[in-house]
Structures are given as C-alpha cells and as structure tokens.
mmCIF file of C-alpha atoms in Angstrom:
data_model
loop_
_atom_site.group_PDB
_atom_site.id
_atom_site.type_symbol
_atom_site.label_atom_id
_atom_site.label_comp_id
_atom_site.label_asym_id
_atom_site.label_seq_id
_atom_site.Cartn_x
_atom_site.Cartn_y
_atom_site.Cartn_z
ATOM 1 C CA GLN A 1 -14.105 -7.333 -8.480
ATOM 2 C CA ALA A 2 -11.763 -9.317 -6.484
ATOM 3 C CA GLN A 3 -11.789 -9.233 -2.229
ATOM 4 C CA LEU A 4 -9.760 -10.438 -0.334
ATOM 5 C CA ARG A 5 -10.325 -11.309 3.090
ATOM 6 C CA GLN A 6 -7.485 -12.457 5.644
ATOM 7 C CA SER A 7 -6.697 -14.357 8.721
ATOM 8 C CA GLY A 8 -4.098 -15.120 11.227
ATOM 9 C CA PRO A 9 -4.259 -14.460 14.805
ATOM 10 C CA SER A 10 -3.876 -11.299 17.335
ATOM 11 C CA LEU A 11 -0.831 -12.603 18.866
ATOM 12 C CA VAL A 12 2.510 -13.917 18.964
ATOM 13 C CA LYS A 13 5.157 -14.955 21.023
ATOM 14 C CA PRO A 14 8.534 -12.773 20.830
ATOM 15 C CA SER A 15 10.972 -15.730 18.432
ATOM 16 C CA GLN A 16 8.460 -17.049 16.889
ATOM 17 C CA THR A 17 6.990 -17.033 13.431
ATOM 18 C CA LEU A 18 3.650 -14.772 11.650
ATOM 19 C CA SER A 19 1.812 -16.050 9.591
ATOM 20 C CA LEU A 20 -0.610 -14.658 7.869
ATOM 21 C CA ALA A 21 -2.974 -15.737 4.930
ATOM 22 C CA CYS A 22 -5.386 -13.948 2.441
ATOM 23 C CA ASP A 23 -8.140 -15.441 0.331
ATOM 24 C CA ILE A 24 -8.801 -14.073 -2.991
ATOM 25 C CA SER A 25 -12.370 -14.204 -4.486
ATOM 26 C CA GLY A 26 -12.982 -12.971 -8.081
ATOM 27 C CA GLU A 27 -9.580 -13.129 -9.335
ATOM 28 C CA SER A 28 -7.080 -16.285 -9.703
ATOM 29 C CA VAL A 29 -3.824 -15.965 -7.840
ATOM 30 C CA SER A 30 -1.806 -16.980 -10.988
ATOM 31 C CA THR A 31 -3.853 -13.916 -13.072
ATOM 32 C CA MET A 32 -0.353 -12.358 -14.988
ATOM 33 C CA THR A 33 -1.611 -9.309 -14.996
ATOM 34 C CA GLY A 34 -1.212 -8.620 -11.410
ATOM 35 C CA ALA A 35 1.382 -9.282 -8.380
ATOM 36 C CA TRP A 36 0.157 -10.151 -4.178
ATOM 37 C CA HIS A 37 0.924 -7.344 -1.916
ATOM 38 C CA TRP A 38 1.239 -7.305 1.924
ATOM 39 C CA VAL A 39 1.935 -3.973 3.956
ATOM 40 C CA ARG A 40 2.524 -3.168 8.047
ATOM 41 C CA GLN A 41 1.015 -0.053 9.279
ATOM 42 C CA SER A 42 2.144 0.521 12.705
ATOM 43 C CA PRO A 43 2.018 4.190 14.736
ATOM 44 C CA SER A 44 6.612 4.415 15.336
ATOM 45 C CA ARG A 45 6.988 2.413 11.592
ATOM 46 C CA GLY A 46 4.110 4.208 9.794
ATOM 47 C CA LEU A 47 2.991 2.368 6.344
ATOM 48 C CA GLU A 48 5.703 0.013 4.556
ATOM 49 C CA TRP A 49 5.739 -2.610 1.850
ATOM 50 C CA LEU A 50 6.881 -6.154 3.340
ATOM 51 C CA GLY A 51 6.858 -7.800 -0.238
ATOM 52 C CA ARG A 52 5.291 -8.423 -2.903
ATOM 53 C CA THR A 53 3.986 -12.303 -5.460
ATOM 54 C CA PHE A 54 3.346 -11.922 -8.522
ATOM 55 C CA TYR A 55 3.131 -14.600 -11.392
ATOM 56 C CA ARG A 56 4.818 -14.156 -14.855
ATOM 57 C CA ALA A 57 4.634 -18.227 -16.404
ATOM 58 C CA LYS A 58 6.665 -18.643 -12.795
ATOM 59 C CA TRP A 59 6.273 -16.917 -9.705
ATOM 60 C CA TYR A 60 8.986 -14.548 -8.295
ATOM 61 C CA ALA A 61 9.128 -12.528 -4.809
ATOM 62 C CA ASP A 62 10.250 -9.431 -3.630
ATOM 63 C CA TYR A 63 11.110 -9.228 -0.296
ATOM 64 C CA ALA A 64 12.088 -4.905 1.915
ATOM 65 C CA ASP A 65 14.891 -4.951 3.070
ATOM 66 C CA SER A 66 13.453 -4.057 6.803
ATOM 67 C CA VAL A 67 12.672 -7.286 7.220
ATOM 68 C CA ARG A 68 14.342 -9.482 3.939
ATOM 69 C CA GLY A 69 16.051 -13.108 5.740
ATOM 70 C CA ARG A 70 13.039 -13.206 7.724
ATOM 71 C CA VAL A 71 10.006 -12.852 5.300
ATOM 72 C CA ILE A 72 8.614 -15.796 2.805
ATOM 73 C CA ILE A 73 5.289 -14.717 0.770
ATOM 74 C CA LYS A 74 4.107 -17.802 -1.392
ATOM 75 C CA ALA A 75 0.768 -17.687 -3.224
ATOM 76 C CA ASP A 76 -1.026 -21.674 -2.371
ATOM 77 C CA THR A 77 -3.378 -22.048 -5.742
ATOM 78 C CA SER A 78 -4.752 -24.213 -4.694
ATOM 79 C CA LYS A 79 -7.156 -22.488 -2.258
ATOM 80 C CA ASN A 80 -6.571 -19.383 -4.510
ATOM 81 C CA GLU A 81 -4.858 -17.206 -1.503
ATOM 82 C CA PHE A 82 -1.008 -15.732 -0.791
ATOM 83 C CA SER A 83 0.516 -16.073 2.291
ATOM 84 C CA LEU A 84 2.710 -14.263 4.587
ATOM 85 C CA HIS A 85 5.851 -15.600 6.769
ATOM 86 C CA LEU A 86 7.554 -14.201 9.209
ATOM 87 C CA ASN A 87 9.614 -15.692 12.092
ATOM 88 C CA ALA A 88 12.177 -14.500 15.065
ATOM 89 C CA VAL A 89 8.821 -11.696 15.253
ATOM 90 C CA THR A 90 9.585 -9.319 18.272
ATOM 91 C CA PRO A 91 7.563 -6.713 19.336
ATOM 92 C CA GLU A 92 8.420 -4.132 16.528
ATOM 93 C CA ASP A 93 6.988 -5.964 14.752
ATOM 94 C CA THR A 94 3.531 -5.621 15.995
ATOM 95 C CA ALA A 95 1.396 -3.305 13.468
ATOM 96 C CA VAL A 96 -1.862 -3.991 11.653
ATOM 97 C CA TYR A 97 -0.599 -5.890 8.529
ATOM 98 C CA TYR A 98 -2.767 -5.440 5.509
ATOM 99 C CA CYS A 99 -2.402 -7.711 2.107
ATOM 100 C CA ALA A 100 -3.134 -6.067 -0.956
ATOM 101 C CA LYS A 101 -3.332 -6.253 -4.859
ATOM 102 C CA GLY A 102 -1.177 -3.963 -7.117
ATOM 103 C CA GLY A 103 -1.234 -3.682 -10.527
ATOM 104 C CA VAL A 104 -4.155 -0.993 -12.001
ATOM 105 C CA TYR A 105 -4.334 -0.500 -15.490
ATOM 106 C CA ASP A 106 -3.693 2.616 -16.726
ATOM 107 C CA ALA A 107 -5.435 2.956 -20.375
ATOM 108 C CA ALA A 108 -3.626 6.574 -20.872
ATOM 109 C CA THR A 109 -0.193 4.213 -20.911
ATOM 110 C CA LYS A 110 -1.241 0.581 -21.002
ATOM 111 C CA SER A 111 0.590 -0.724 -18.492
ATOM 112 C CA PHE A 112 0.148 -1.777 -15.539
ATOM 113 C CA VAL A 113 0.814 -0.195 -12.389
ATOM 114 C CA GLY A 114 2.329 -2.285 -9.377
ATOM 115 C CA HIS A 115 2.164 0.510 -6.799
ATOM 116 C CA ALA A 116 -0.940 0.551 -7.183
ATOM 117 C CA TYR A 117 -3.279 -0.899 -5.148
ATOM 118 C CA ASP A 118 -7.039 -1.181 -5.725
ATOM 119 C CA ILE A 119 -8.157 -4.248 -3.510
ATOM 120 C CA TRP A 120 -7.049 -4.247 -0.221
ATOM 121 C CA GLY A 121 -7.994 -7.374 2.758
ATOM 122 C CA GLN A 122 -9.963 -6.286 5.586
ATOM 123 C CA GLY A 123 -6.427 -5.782 7.880
ATOM 124 C CA THR A 124 -4.887 -8.289 10.983
ATOM 125 C CA ARG A 125 -3.527 -5.906 13.984
ATOM 126 C CA VAL A 126 -1.252 -8.524 14.898
ATOM 127 C CA THR A 127 0.512 -8.241 19.020
ATOM 128 C CA VAL A 128 3.891 -9.467 19.653
ATOM 129 C CA SER A 129 4.071 -10.075 23.396
ATOM 130 C CA SER A 130 4.674 -12.609 26.092
ATOM 131 C CA GLN B 1 12.065 8.889 8.687
ATOM 132 C CA SER B 2 10.017 8.174 5.950
ATOM 133 C CA ILE B 3 11.716 9.534 2.741
ATOM 134 C CA LEU B 4 9.244 10.227 0.720
ATOM 135 C CA THR B 5 7.964 13.997 3.181
ATOM 136 C CA GLN B 6 4.618 14.177 3.691
ATOM 137 C CA PRO B 7 3.489 17.402 6.067
ATOM 138 C CA LEU B 8 2.017 15.899 8.862
ATOM 139 C CA SER B 9 -1.395 18.365 8.858
ATOM 140 C CA VAL B 10 -2.907 20.587 6.640
ATOM 141 C CA SER B 11 -6.986 21.961 7.075
ATOM 142 C CA GLY B 12 -8.786 23.865 5.264
ATOM 143 C CA THR B 13 -12.418 24.822 5.469
ATOM 144 C CA PRO B 14 -15.650 23.954 3.333
ATOM 145 C CA GLY B 15 -15.284 25.161 -0.122
ATOM 146 C CA GLN B 16 -11.818 25.848 0.148
ATOM 147 C CA ARG B 17 -8.666 23.560 -1.799
ATOM 148 C CA VAL B 18 -5.687 22.993 -0.529
ATOM 149 C CA THR B 19 -2.960 21.060 -1.472
ATOM 150 C CA ILE B 20 -0.694 18.060 0.347
ATOM 151 C CA SER B 21 2.974 18.058 -1.366
ATOM 152 C CA CYS B 22 4.854 14.838 -1.555
ATOM 153 C CA SER B 23 8.655 15.559 -1.796
ATOM 154 C CA GLY B 24 10.691 11.954 -2.909
ATOM 155 C CA GLY B 25 14.701 11.834 -5.618
ATOM 156 C CA SER B 26 15.879 11.007 -7.909
ATOM 157 C CA SER B 27 15.829 7.654 -7.602
ATOM 158 C CA ASN B 28 11.814 7.326 -6.235
ATOM 159 C CA ILE B 29 9.361 10.238 -7.436
ATOM 160 C CA GLY B 30 11.908 10.839 -10.856
ATOM 161 C CA SER B 31 11.211 8.290 -12.459
ATOM 162 C CA PHE B 32 8.679 6.770 -11.085
ATOM 163 C CA THR B 33 4.792 7.262 -11.388
ATOM 164 C CA VAL B 34 3.077 8.558 -7.991
ATOM 165 C CA THR B 35 -0.129 6.617 -6.164
ATOM 166 C CA TRP B 36 -1.923 8.219 -3.676
ATOM 167 C CA TYR B 37 -3.987 6.662 -0.955
ATOM 168 C CA GLN B 38 -6.723 7.585 0.943
ATOM 169 C CA GLN B 39 -7.538 5.999 4.846
ATOM 170 C CA PHE B 40 -9.944 6.568 7.758
ATOM 171 C CA PRO B 41 -9.803 5.276 11.448
ATOM 172 C CA GLY B 42 -10.197 1.734 11.502
ATOM 173 C CA THR B 43 -10.212 1.096 7.549
ATOM 174 C CA ALA B 44 -7.220 0.959 4.984
ATOM 175 C CA PRO B 45 -6.428 2.568 2.431
ATOM 176 C CA LYS B 46 -8.336 3.522 -0.040
ATOM 177 C CA LEU B 47 -6.776 4.074 -3.723
ATOM 178 C CA LEU B 48 -7.273 7.758 -4.900
ATOM 179 C CA ILE B 49 -5.004 8.128 -7.468
ATOM 180 C CA PHE B 50 -2.578 6.252 -9.238
ATOM 181 C CA ALA B 51 -0.190 7.018 -12.518
ATOM 182 C CA ASP B 52 0.374 10.748 -10.859
ATOM 183 C CA ASP B 53 -3.522 12.370 -12.443
ATOM 184 C CA GLN B 54 -5.432 9.228 -12.997
ATOM 185 C CA ARG B 55 -8.215 8.584 -10.609
ATOM 186 C CA PRO B 56 -10.162 5.066 -10.352
ATOM 187 C CA ALA B 57 -13.951 4.066 -10.986
ATOM 188 C CA GLY B 58 -15.723 6.233 -7.919
ATOM 189 C CA VAL B 59 -13.039 8.878 -6.901
ATOM 190 C CA PRO B 60 -14.852 12.169 -7.602
ATOM 191 C CA ASP B 61 -13.059 15.338 -9.782
ATOM 192 C CA ARG B 62 -12.267 16.776 -7.414
ATOM 193 C CA PHE B 63 -9.068 14.766 -6.340
ATOM 194 C CA SER B 64 -6.444 15.480 -8.403
ATOM 195 C CA GLY B 65 -2.827 14.924 -8.419
ATOM 196 C CA SER B 66 0.426 15.822 -10.364
ATOM 197 C CA ARG B 67 4.128 15.687 -9.932
ATOM 198 C CA SER B 68 6.928 17.234 -11.479
ATOM 199 C CA GLY B 69 10.725 16.117 -10.059
ATOM 200 C CA THR B 70 11.128 14.681 -7.805
ATOM 201 C CA SER B 71 7.961 15.942 -5.953
ATOM 202 C CA ALA B 72 4.330 15.056 -6.501
ATOM 203 C CA SER B 73 1.042 16.928 -5.542
ATOM 204 C CA LEU B 74 -2.052 16.147 -4.158
ATOM 205 C CA ALA B 75 -4.911 17.979 -4.623
ATOM 206 C CA ILE B 76 -8.695 18.606 -3.100
ATOM 207 C CA SER B 77 -10.524 21.212 -4.114
ATOM 208 C CA GLY B 78 -14.248 22.430 -2.957
ATOM 209 C CA LEU B 79 -13.921 20.023 0.406
ATOM 210 C CA GLN B 80 -16.412 18.734 2.489
ATOM 211 C CA SER B 81 -16.622 17.163 5.330
ATOM 212 C CA GLU B 82 -15.556 13.592 4.787
ATOM 213 C CA ASP B 83 -12.595 14.289 3.484
ATOM 214 C CA GLU B 84 -10.766 15.139 6.469
ATOM 215 C CA ALA B 85 -8.883 12.267 6.397
ATOM 216 C CA ASP B 86 -5.140 10.815 6.758
ATOM 217 C CA TYR B 87 -3.843 10.677 3.024
ATOM 218 C CA PHE B 88 -1.087 8.533 1.720
ATOM 219 C CA CYS B 89 2.276 8.887 -0.830
ATOM 220 C CA ALA B 90 3.666 6.136 -2.717
ATOM 221 C CA THR B 91 5.670 5.034 -5.625
ATOM 222 C CA TRP B 92 9.060 2.988 -6.575
ATOM 223 C CA GLU B 93 12.329 3.001 -4.872
ATOM 224 C CA ASP B 94 15.368 1.937 -7.774
ATOM 225 C CA ALA B 95 17.560 1.945 -5.851
ATOM 226 C CA GLN B 96 19.594 -1.064 -4.655
ATOM 227 C CA ASN B 97 17.224 -3.795 -4.160
ATOM 228 C CA ALA B 98 13.385 -2.068 -6.188
ATOM 229 C CA HIS B 99 10.860 -1.890 -3.285
ATOM 230 C CA VAL B 100 7.194 0.730 -2.308
ATOM 231 C CA LEU B 101 7.719 3.288 -0.477
ATOM 232 C CA PHE B 102 5.313 5.317 1.319
ATOM 233 C CA GLY B 103 4.704 9.309 2.698
ATOM 234 C CA GLY B 104 4.789 9.250 6.377
ATOM 235 C CA GLY B 105 1.338 10.505 5.992
ATOM 236 C CA THR B 106 -0.159 13.915 6.402
ATOM 237 C CA LYS B 107 -4.021 14.580 8.555
ATOM 238 C CA LEU B 108 -6.728 16.356 6.717
ATOM 239 C CA THR B 109 -8.470 18.794 9.663
ATOM 240 C CA VAL B 110 -11.571 19.716 8.068
ATOM 241 C CA LEU B 111 -12.350 23.325 10.500
#
C-alpha cells in the first residue's frame, strides 16, 4: 500500500509562501485512478479541504474557494511527489497540514470514491508568525 | 461554521450503540456519497466508512454508515473504550466550484 511522507517548515513568516512536499512511496503520482489532496486542520476552521491534483492523460488541479488565487498544488513526476504552495500567508493559515490520497475503489458501484482518503501523510504543524 | 452539521459531542457506555448524525443539503449529501473518518489526538484521520456504508479492510463491523436524503449517520455498536475519538463526515459539494466538504466533527466519549 502507498505511503505518504510530508516535509516542510513548521514556521513561516506572515506574507511569505508556505511550501510543503508530500513524498509518495508504493504508488505513482501519475496514477489514473486516484488524486492527491491537501487538507488542513485548525481549532477555528476544523478540517478544511485546500485542493487536489490528479492525472488523467494530462494534469489537473482544483482548489478551494477559501484559498483560490493564493494556492498552487502540483506534482513532480521525477520525484514522485506532490506539493502545496500557499502564498501571502497570515496567522489564519496556522494549522496542521495533511496530504492525502483520494480514490477508494467501491466494488458495489465499480467506481472510485474521490473524497475517500485511505492514505494520509503524518501531518505538519505550521505556524504563521513573525 | 461547517455546511455539514454534526453534534459537537455524543457519549455512551461500553456495549451501547451510539449514532452520529451529519446533516447537509441537496448539493452535497443529497447528491454524493458520504465518507466517515475517525481521528485520535495528534494523529491523522483514519478512513472508517466510504460510499455511505462501505468499510475498508480492517474496520470492525461494529461501525456502520447510512445516508438518506440530505443526512447521513454513523452508528457504532458494542461501544468500546478505544472508540473514544473525534469523528468527521465528508462529501463533495457541487454548488459553484466542486470541492470536498468536512463536517465540524463529533467528540465521542465512552463513559
């Protein structure tokens, strides 16, 4: 089974860019049956979906309205990883950030459930502070 | 405030059956299947139920899910002390830009 390993800083200054990487082992980032998501969790906002990237003959990315315009999620096939880049951060972006793989196969419907995350990274606690 | 509404807390005694509700709308739960996650402090959420009522391998059959209309439920029977955790529902939201929605979470206390 695939595993996800996150890396990146735990402290980011306001107005700077938060960059996190999620290294994938046991599966290709270019899989045609899954997608790679970023989710964050904070006491004030709970669990919040940030976006995803996935490959279906070409690369796609979707983003949450709450971070659209500030966020880029992209894959690096040479490293078999995907990353999150959130710019112009404020203290409101302080949270635990998780990467996750979406796309669990439902045998009953012979389809993949995109919002079912069966594999998660270990989480990165990021504080935005000067 | 989450669009998917869950009770803040539920409790039960060992052996009891408890249910956790997740209420949404026509553009989310009313249109898409529901996923449930279990989370212990300091750890990532764990997939508990997907496609409304399917359990991944390794999840005990004490955990079951259902969906009707714009609401979903997670039931835990034969409650055990190790079930004490936070539980979250999730689904797609199709209004405007499609995205994943999470419920606010429910803290389960085993008395």
